[in-house]
mmCIF file with all atom_site columns, C-alpha atoms in Angstrom:
data_model
loop_
_atom_site.group_PDB
_atom_site.id
_atom_site.type_symbol
_atom_site.label_atom_id
_atom_site.label_alt_id
_atom_site.label_comp_id
_atom_site.label_asym_id
_atom_site.label_entity_id
_atom_site.label_seq_id
_atom_site.pdbx_PDB_ins_code
_atom_site.Cartn_x
_atom_site.Cartn_y
_atom_site.Cartn_z
_atom_site.occupancy
_atom_site.B_iso_or_equiv
_atom_site.pdbx_formal_charge
_atom_site.auth_seq_id
_atom_site.auth_comp_id
_atom_site.auth_asym_id
_atom_site.auth_atom_id
_atom_site.pdbx_PDB_model_num
ATOM 1   C CA . LEU R 1 1   ? 0.000  0.000   0.000  1.00 0.00 ? 231 LEU R CA 1
ATOM 2   C CA . GLU R 1 2   ? 1.078  3.578   -0.510 1.00 0.00 ? 232 GLU R CA 1
ATOM 3   C CA . GLY R 1 3   ? -0.598 6.919   -0.445 1.00 0.00 ? 233 GLY R CA 1
ATOM 4   C CA . GLU R 1 4   ? -0.730 10.602  0.362  1.00 0.00 ? 234 GLU R CA 1
ATOM 5   C CA . ASN R 1 5   ? -2.853 12.176  3.067  1.00 0.00 ? 235 ASN R CA 1
ATOM 6   C CA . VAL R 1 6   ? -4.729 15.500  2.905  1.00 0.00 ? 236 VAL R CA 1
ATOM 7   C CA . HIS R 1 7   ? -1.666 17.303  4.324  1.00 0.00 ? 237 HIS R CA 1
ATOM 8   C CA . GLY R 1 8   ? 0.608  16.142  1.475  1.00 0.00 ? 238 GLY R CA 1
ATOM 9   C CA . ASP R 1 9   ? 2.487  13.556  3.569  1.00 0.00 ? 239 ASP R CA 1
ATOM 10  C CA . LEU R 1 10  ? 3.580  10.477  1.584  1.00 0.00 ? 240 LEU R CA 1
ATOM 11  C CA . TRP R 1 11  ? 3.681  6.950   3.032  1.00 0.00 ? 241 TRP R CA 1
ATOM 12  C CA . LYS R 1 12  ? 4.271  3.311   2.079  1.00 0.00 ? 242 LYS R CA 1
ATOM 13  C CA . GLU R 1 13  ? 3.163  0.237   4.009  1.00 0.00 ? 243 GLU R CA 1
ATOM 14  C CA . GLU R 1 14  ? 3.923  -3.496  3.750  1.00 0.00 ? 244 GLU R CA 1
ATOM 15  C CA . TRP R 1 15  ? 2.598  -6.514  5.679  1.00 0.00 ? 245 TRP R CA 1
ATOM 16  C CA . GLU R 1 16  ? 3.732  -10.118 5.828  1.00 0.00 ? 246 GLU R CA 1
ATOM 17  C CA . ASN R 1 17  ? 2.300  -13.261 7.414  1.00 0.00 ? 247 ASN R CA 1
ATOM 18  C CA . THR R 1 18  ? 4.562  -16.283 7.569  1.00 0.00 ? 248 THR R CA 1
ATOM 19  C CA . GLN R 1 19  ? 4.067  -19.808 8.807  1.00 0.00 ? 249 GLN R CA 1
ATOM 20  C CA . LEU R 1 20  ? 6.969  -20.770 11.030 1.00 0.00 ? 250 LEU R CA 1
ATOM 21  C CA . ASN R 1 21  ? 8.661  -24.134 10.817 1.00 0.00 ? 251 ASN R CA 1
ATOM 22  C CA . ALA R 1 22  ? 7.128  -25.128 14.167 1.00 0.00 ? 252 ALA R CA 1
ATOM 23  C CA . ILE R 1 23  ? 3.891  -26.576 15.509 1.00 0.00 ? 253 ILE R CA 1
ATOM 24  C CA . ASN R 1 24  ? 2.110  -25.887 18.784 1.00 0.00 ? 254 ASN R CA 1
ATOM 25  C CA . GLU R 1 25  ? 2.256  -29.311 20.443 1.00 0.00 ? 255 GLU R CA 1
ATOM 26  C CA . ALA R 1 26  ? -0.854 -28.648 22.558 1.00 0.00 ? 256 ALA R CA 1
ATOM 27  C CA . THR R 1 27  ? -3.127 -27.633 19.648 1.00 0.00 ? 257 THR R CA 1
ATOM 28  C CA . GLY R 1 28  ? -1.350 -29.072 16.603 1.00 0.00 ? 258 GLY R CA 1
ATOM 29  C CA . GLU R 1 29  ? -1.605 -25.669 14.869 1.00 0.00 ? 259 GLU R CA 1
ATOM 30  C CA . GLN R 1 30  ? 1.162  -24.199 12.738 1.00 0.00 ? 260 GLN R CA 1
ATOM 31  C CA . LEU R 1 31  ? 2.887  -21.281 14.505 1.00 0.00 ? 261 LEU R CA 1
ATOM 32  C CA . MET R 1 32  ? 2.776  -17.900 12.756 1.00 0.00 ? 262 MET R CA 1
ATOM 33  C CA . SER R 1 33  ? 4.763  -14.698 12.459 1.00 0.00 ? 263 SER R CA 1
ATOM 34  C CA . ARG R 1 34  ? 3.097  -11.451 11.394 1.00 0.00 ? 264 ARG R CA 1
ATOM 35  C CA . CYS R 1 35  ? 5.007  -8.249  10.729 1.00 0.00 ? 265 CYS R CA 1
ATOM 36  C CA . GLY R 1 36  ? 4.757  -4.977  8.901  1.00 0.00 ? 266 GLY R CA 1
ATOM 37  C CA . LYS R 1 37  ? 6.607  -1.811  8.095  1.00 0.00 ? 267 LYS R CA 1
ATOM 38  C CA . LYS R 1 38  ? 5.579  1.678   7.172  1.00 0.00 ? 268 LYS R CA 1
ATOM 39  C CA . SER R 1 39  ? 7.650  4.677   6.097  1.00 0.00 ? 269 SER R CA 1
ATOM 40  C CA . GLY R 1 40  ? 7.072  8.144   4.807  1.00 0.00 ? 270 GLY R CA 1
ATOM 41  C CA . ASN R 1 41  ? 8.063  11.741  4.238  1.00 0.00 ? 271 ASN R CA 1
ATOM 42  C CA . ASN R 1 42  ? 6.106  14.622  5.709  1.00 0.00 ? 272 ASN R CA 1
ATOM 43  C CA . ARG R 1 43  ? 5.565  17.941  3.945  1.00 0.00 ? 273 ARG R CA 1
ATOM 44  C CA . ASP R 1 44  ? 8.082  19.571  6.302  1.00 0.00 ? 274 ASP R CA 1
ATOM 45  C CA . GLY R 1 45  ? 10.791 17.106  5.155  1.00 0.00 ? 275 GLY R CA 1
ATOM 46  C CA . LYS R 1 46  ? 10.703 14.804  8.187  1.00 0.00 ? 276 LYS R CA 1
ATOM 47  C CA . GLN R 1 47  ? 11.404 11.159  7.312  1.00 0.00 ? 277 GLN R CA 1
ATOM 48  C CA . TRP R 1 48  ? 10.014 8.341   9.439  1.00 0.00 ? 278 TRP R CA 1
ATOM 49  C CA . THR R 1 49  ? 9.903  4.558   9.552  1.00 0.00 ? 279 THR R CA 1
ATOM 50  C CA . GLU R 1 50  ? 7.973  2.073   11.667 1.00 0.00 ? 280 GLU R CA 1
ATOM 51  C CA . ALA R 1 51  ? 8.251  -1.690  11.920 1.00 0.00 ? 281 ALA R CA 1
ATOM 52  C CA . TRP R 1 52  ? 6.244  -4.049  14.086 1.00 0.00 ? 282 TRP R CA 1
ATOM 53  C CA . GLY R 1 53  ? 5.599  -7.700  14.525 1.00 0.00 ? 283 GLY R CA 1
ATOM 54  C CA . THR R 1 54  ? 4.054  -10.438 16.551 1.00 0.00 ? 284 THR R CA 1
ATOM 55  C CA . ASP R 1 55  ? 5.299  -13.973 16.645 1.00 0.00 ? 285 ASP R CA 1
ATOM 56  C CA . ASP R 1 56  ? 3.871  -17.124 18.239 1.00 0.00 ? 286 ASP R CA 1
ATOM 57  C CA . ILE R 1 57  ? 7.351  -17.980 19.575 1.00 0.00 ? 287 ILE R CA 1
ATOM 58  C CA . TYR R 1 58  ? 9.013  -14.694 20.552 1.00 0.00 ? 288 TYR R CA 1
ATOM 59  C CA . GLY R 1 59  ? 6.169  -12.266 21.362 1.00 0.00 ? 289 GLY R CA 1
ATOM 60  C CA . GLN R 1 60  ? 5.636  -8.798  19.931 1.00 0.00 ? 290 GLN R CA 1
ATOM 61  C CA . TRP R 1 61  ? 7.820  -5.805  19.157 1.00 0.00 ? 291 TRP R CA 1
ATOM 62  C CA . GLY R 1 62  ? 7.896  -2.469  17.402 1.00 0.00 ? 292 GLY R CA 1
ATOM 63  C CA . THR R 1 63  ? 10.374 0.195   16.321 1.00 0.00 ? 293 THR R CA 1
ATOM 64  C CA . ARG R 1 64  ? 9.911  3.793   15.177 1.00 0.00 ? 294 ARG R CA 1
ATOM 65  C CA . HIS R 1 65  ? 12.547 6.216   13.882 1.00 0.00 ? 295 HIS R CA 1
ATOM 66  C CA . GLU R 1 66  ? 12.228 9.882   12.854 1.00 0.00 ? 296 GLU R CA 1
ATOM 67  C CA . LEU R 1 67  ? 14.760 12.167  11.183 1.00 0.00 ? 297 LEU R CA 1
ATOM 68  C CA . CYS R 1 68  ? 13.988 15.887  10.934 1.00 0.00 ? 298 CYS R CA 1
ATOM 69  C CA . VAL R 1 69  ? 15.394 18.334  8.397  1.00 0.00 ? 299 VAL R CA 1
ATOM 70  C CA . ASP R 1 70  ? 17.584 20.032  11.074 1.00 0.00 ? 300 ASP R CA 1
ATOM 71  C CA . GLY R 1 71  ? 19.274 16.684  11.892 1.00 0.00 ? 301 GLY R CA 1
ATOM 72  C CA . THR R 1 72  ? 17.287 16.047  15.078 1.00 0.00 ? 302 THR R CA 1
ATOM 73  C CA . GLU R 1 73  ? 16.410 12.366  15.251 1.00 0.00 ? 303 GLU R CA 1
ATOM 74  C CA . TRP R 1 74  ? 15.076 9.730   17.623 1.00 0.00 ? 304 TRP R CA 1
ATOM 75  C CA . THR R 1 75  ? 14.448 5.995   17.718 1.00 0.00 ? 305 THR R CA 1
ATOM 76  C CA . GLU R 1 76  ? 12.026 4.057   19.895 1.00 0.00 ? 306 GLU R CA 1
ATOM 77  C CA . HIS R 1 77  ? 11.864 0.300   20.447 1.00 0.00 ? 307 HIS R CA 1
ATOM 78  C CA . TRP R 1 78  ? 9.373  -1.671  22.545 1.00 0.00 ? 308 TRP R CA 1
ATOM 79  C CA . GLY R 1 79  ? 8.272  -5.226  23.006 1.00 0.00 ? 309 GLY R CA 1
ATOM 80  C CA . SER R 1 80  ? 7.117  -8.100  25.159 1.00 0.00 ? 310 SER R CA 1
ATOM 81  C CA . ASN R 1 81  ? 7.663  -11.833 25.041 1.00 0.00 ? 311 ASN R CA 1
ATOM 82  C CA . ALA R 1 82  ? 5.666  -14.956 25.868 1.00 0.00 ? 312 ALA R CA 1
ATOM 83  C CA . GLU R 1 83  ? 7.240  -15.113 29.358 1.00 0.00 ? 313 GLU R CA 1
ATOM 84  C CA . GLY R 1 84  ? 5.735  -11.723 30.290 1.00 0.00 ? 314 GLY R CA 1
ATOM 85  C CA . ASP R 1 85  ? 8.914  -9.627  29.990 1.00 0.00 ? 315 ASP R CA 1
ATOM 86  C CA . LYS R 1 86  ? 8.291  -6.054  28.753 1.00 0.00 ? 316 LYS R CA 1
ATOM 87  C CA . TRP R 1 87  ? 10.630 -3.267  27.671 1.00 0.00 ? 317 TRP R CA 1
ATOM 88  C CA . CYS R 1 88  ? 10.699 0.142   26.031 1.00 0.00 ? 318 CYS R CA 1
ATOM 89  C CA . ALA R 1 89  ? 13.673 2.287   25.003 1.00 0.00 ? 319 ALA R CA 1
ATOM 90  C CA . LYS R 1 90  ? 13.902 5.654   23.268 1.00 0.00 ? 320 LYS R CA 1
ATOM 91  C CA . TRP R 1 91  ? 17.027 7.601   22.326 1.00 0.00 ? 321 TRP R CA 1
ATOM 92  C CA . GLY R 1 92  ? 18.014 10.414  20.038 1.00 0.00 ? 322 GLY R CA 1
ATOM 93  C CA . VAL R 1 93  ? 19.973 13.524  19.178 1.00 0.00 ? 323 VAL R CA 1
ATOM 94  C CA . ASN R 1 94  ? 18.610 17.065  19.416 1.00 0.00 ? 324 ASN R CA 1
ATOM 95  C CA . LYS R 1 95  ? 20.186 19.930  17.486 1.00 0.00 ? 325 LYS R CA 1
ATOM 96  C CA . LEU R 1 96  ? 20.012 22.922  19.854 1.00 0.00 ? 326 LEU R CA 1
ATOM 97  C CA . GLY R 1 97  ? 21.468 25.673  17.650 1.00 0.00 ? 327 GLY R CA 1
ATOM 98  C CA . LEU R 1 98  ? 24.939 27.236  17.412 1.00 0.00 ? 328 LEU R CA 1
ATOM 99  C CA . GLY R 1 99  ? 26.292 23.728  16.754 1.00 0.00 ? 329 GLY R CA 1
ATOM 100 C CA . VAL R 1 100 ? 25.323 22.416  20.209 1.00 0.00 ? 330 VAL R CA 1
ATOM 101 C CA . THR R 1 101 ? 23.934 18.872  20.261 1.00 0.00 ? 331 THR R CA 1
ATOM 102 C CA . GLU R 1 102 ? 22.242 16.843  22.959 1.00 0.00 ? 332 GLU R CA 1
ATOM 103 C CA . GLU R 1 103 ? 22.317 13.042  23.018 1.00 0.00 ? 333 GLU R CA 1
ATOM 104 C CA . TRP R 1 104 ? 19.611 11.578  25.221 1.00 0.00 ? 334 TRP R CA 1
ATOM 105 C CA . GLY R 1 105 ? 17.798 8.372   25.984 1.00 0.00 ? 335 GLY R CA 1
ATOM 106 C CA . PHE R 1 106 ? 15.798 6.310   28.405 1.00 0.00 ? 336 PHE R CA 1
ATOM 107 C CA . LYS R 1 107 ? 14.820 2.705   28.814 1.00 0.00 ? 337 LYS R CA 1
ATOM 108 C CA . ASN R 1 108 ? 12.621 0.802   31.203 1.00 0.00 ? 338 ASN R CA 1
ATOM 109 C CA . GLY R 1 109 ? 11.234 -2.637  31.589 1.00 0.00 ? 339 GLY R CA 1
ATOM 110 C CA . GLU R 1 110 ? 10.316 -5.562  33.727 1.00 0.00 ? 340 GLU R CA 1
ATOM 111 C CA . LYS R 1 111 ? 11.440 -9.141  33.607 1.00 0.00 ? 341 LYS R CA 1
ATOM 112 C CA . LYS R 1 112 ? 9.892  -12.088 35.392 1.00 0.00 ? 342 LYS R CA 1
ATOM 113 C CA . LEU R 1 113 ? 12.491 -14.031 37.334 1.00 0.00 ? 343 LEU R CA 1
ATOM 114 C CA . ARG R 1 114 ? 12.538 -17.708 36.421 1.00 0.00 ? 344 ARG R CA 1
ATOM 115 C CA . VAL R 1 115 ? 12.499 -20.433 39.048 1.00 0.00 ? 345 VAL R CA 1
ATOM 116 C CA . GLY R 1 116 ? 16.080 -21.652 39.295 1.00 0.00 ? 346 GLY R CA 1
ATOM 117 C CA . GLN R 1 117 ? 17.568 -18.334 38.129 1.00 0.00 ? 347 GLN R CA 1
ATOM 118 C CA . GLU R 1 118 ? 20.693 -17.443 40.107 1.00 0.00 ? 348 GLU R CA 1
ATOM 119 C CA . MET R 1 119 ? 22.231 -14.160 41.212 1.00 0.00 ? 349 MET R CA 1
ATOM 120 C CA . ASP R 1 120 ? 25.222 -13.692 43.499 1.00 0.00 ? 350 ASP R CA 1
ATOM 121 C CA . GLY R 1 121 ? 24.998 -17.300 44.707 1.00 0.00 ? 351 GLY R CA 1
ATOM 122 C CA . GLU R 1 122 ? 21.268 -17.087 45.510 1.00 0.00 ? 352 GLU R CA 1
ATOM 123 C CA . THR R 1 123 ? 18.780 -19.239 43.559 1.00 0.00 ? 353 THR R CA 1
ATOM 124 C CA . ASN R 1 124 ? 15.206 -18.031 43.020 1.00 0.00 ? 354 ASN R CA 1
ATOM 125 C CA . MET R 1 125 ? 12.684 -20.718 44.002 1.00 0.00 ? 355 MET R CA 1
ATOM 126 C CA . GLU R 1 126 ? 9.519  -18.542 43.916 1.00 0.00 ? 356 GLU R CA 1
ATOM 127 C CA . GLU R 1 127 ? 7.098  -17.728 41.084 1.00 0.00 ? 357 GLU R CA 1
ATOM 128 C CA . GLY R 1 128 ? 6.033  -14.115 40.618 1.00 0.00 ? 358 GLY R CA 1
ATOM 129 C CA . LYS R 1 129 ? 9.230  -12.198 41.424 1.00 0.00 ? 359 LYS R CA 1
ATOM 130 C CA . ILE R 1 130 ? 9.912  -9.346  39.001 1.00 0.00 ? 360 ILE R CA 1
ATOM 131 C CA . GLU R 1 131 ? 13.065 -7.424  38.100 1.00 0.00 ? 361 GLU R CA 1
ATOM 132 C CA . THR R 1 132 ? 12.413 -3.784  37.127 1.00 0.00 ? 362 THR R CA 1
ATOM 133 C CA . TRP R 1 133 ? 14.631 -1.007  35.804 1.00 0.00 ? 363 TRP R CA 1
ATOM 134 C CA . THR R 1 134 ? 14.485 2.563   34.541 1.00 0.00 ? 364 THR R CA 1
ATOM 135 C CA . GLU R 1 135 ? 17.449 4.430   33.076 1.00 0.00 ? 365 GLU R CA 1
ATOM 136 C CA . GLN R 1 136 ? 17.765 7.884   31.554 1.00 0.00 ? 366 GLN R CA 1
ATOM 137 C CA . TRP R 1 137 ? 20.729 9.875   30.360 1.00 0.00 ? 367 TRP R CA 1
ATOM 138 C CA . CYS R 1 138 ? 21.643 13.107  28.613 1.00 0.00 ? 368 CYS R CA 1
ATOM 139 C CA . LYS R 1 139 ? 24.939 14.467  27.235 1.00 0.00 ? 369 LYS R CA 1
ATOM 140 C CA . THR R 1 140 ? 25.346 17.972  25.841 1.00 0.00 ? 370 THR R CA 1
ATOM 141 C CA . PHE R 1 141 ? 28.211 18.724  23.443 1.00 0.00 ? 371 PHE R CA 1
ATOM 142 C CA . GLU R 1 142 ? 29.617 22.089  22.353 1.00 0.00 ? 372 GLU R CA 1
ATOM 143 C CA . ASP R 1 143 ? 29.963 22.804  18.619 1.00 0.00 ? 373 ASP R CA 1
ATOM 144 C CA . ASP R 1 144 ? 33.634 21.675  18.723 1.00 0.00 ? 374 ASP R CA 1
ATOM 145 C CA . GLY R 1 145 ? 32.641 18.291  20.204 1.00 0.00 ? 375 GLY R CA 1
ATOM 146 C CA . ARG R 1 146 ? 33.646 19.008  23.821 1.00 0.00 ? 376 ARG R CA 1
ATOM 147 C CA . LEU R 1 147 ? 31.355 17.489  26.451 1.00 0.00 ? 377 LEU R CA 1
ATOM 148 C CA . ALA R 1 148 ? 29.618 20.394  28.213 1.00 0.00 ? 378 ALA R CA 1
ATOM 149 C CA . HIS R 1 149 ? 27.227 18.549  30.531 1.00 0.00 ? 379 HIS R CA 1
ATOM 150 C CA . THR R 1 150 ? 26.245 14.999  31.371 1.00 0.00 ? 380 THR R CA 1
ATOM 151 C CA . HIS R 1 151 ? 23.524 13.538  33.568 1.00 0.00 ? 381 HIS R CA 1
ATOM 152 C CA . ALA R 1 152 ? 22.309 9.992   34.154 1.00 0.00 ? 382 ALA R CA 1
ATOM 153 C CA . GLU R 1 153 ? 19.971 8.207   36.519 1.00 0.00 ? 383 GLU R CA 1
ATOM 154 C CA . LYS R 1 154 ? 19.309 4.514   37.071 1.00 0.00 ? 384 LYS R CA 1
ATOM 155 C CA . VAL R 1 155 ? 16.594 3.033   39.315 1.00 0.00 ? 385 VAL R CA 1
ATOM 156 C CA . GLY R 1 156 ? 15.914 -0.657  39.700 1.00 0.00 ? 386 GLY R CA 1
ATOM 157 C CA . ASP R 1 157 ? 15.085 -3.762  41.685 1.00 0.00 ? 387 ASP R CA 1
ATOM 158 C CA . ASN R 1 158 ? 16.687 -7.092  40.757 1.00 0.00 ? 388 ASN R CA 1
ATOM 159 C CA . GLY R 1 159 ? 13.905 -9.186  42.319 1.00 0.00 ? 389 GLY R CA 1
ATOM 160 C CA . PHE R 1 160 ? 16.364 -10.705 44.823 1.00 0.00 ? 390 PHE R CA 1
ATOM 161 C CA . GLY R 1 161 ? 15.979 -7.834  47.314 1.00 0.00 ? 391 GLY R CA 1
ATOM 162 C CA . ASP R 1 162 ? 18.665 -5.531  45.876 1.00 0.00 ? 392 ASP R CA 1
ATOM 163 C CA . ARG R 1 163 ? 17.387 -2.039  44.973 1.00 0.00 ? 393 ARG R CA 1
ATOM 164 C CA . TRP R 1 164 ? 19.281 0.918   43.569 1.00 0.00 ? 394 TRP R CA 1
ATOM 165 C CA . ASN R 1 165 ? 18.771 4.574   42.761 1.00 0.00 ? 395 ASN R CA 1
ATOM 166 C CA . GLU R 1 166 ? 21.920 6.036   41.208 1.00 0.00 ? 396 GLU R CA 1
ATOM 167 C CA . LYS R 1 167 ? 22.498 9.555   39.868 1.00 0.00 ? 397 LYS R CA 1
ATOM 168 C CA . TRP R 1 168 ? 25.632 10.937  38.287 1.00 0.00 ? 398 TRP R CA 1
#
């Protein structure tokens, strides 16, 4: 598919369904993978792409990227799997004028601890424990490439009782 909307933005879209070389033993059904991608150019010159998918083995995911005329860009990725793990990350570069750039990003997620998983000599024997994390960072660079400012923060819980909240 491809088209143009009422604002003059152009886009293209593709879809694909694929039978995987695997069978669900419980149901006898063929496992599937479904994915798609879409891209376009806006009237203002911004370029963008998206891709997404869902899979009977691995779960679901998506990615989006934008590039603006001034060089500002960002990328986002998210997903989840059949075990219940979830994540999202976004990062990019902002053009702030006078040659100054800012690199930034964040990511967060949660992961179910598996029975039998080990950390620091301790073995998890309980269902339902979850590891969580959030990170964000920012670096500002002068027009000659010198680092002018940096900031980062990380917050998390490893599901084994260790928690952290770090800033630097």
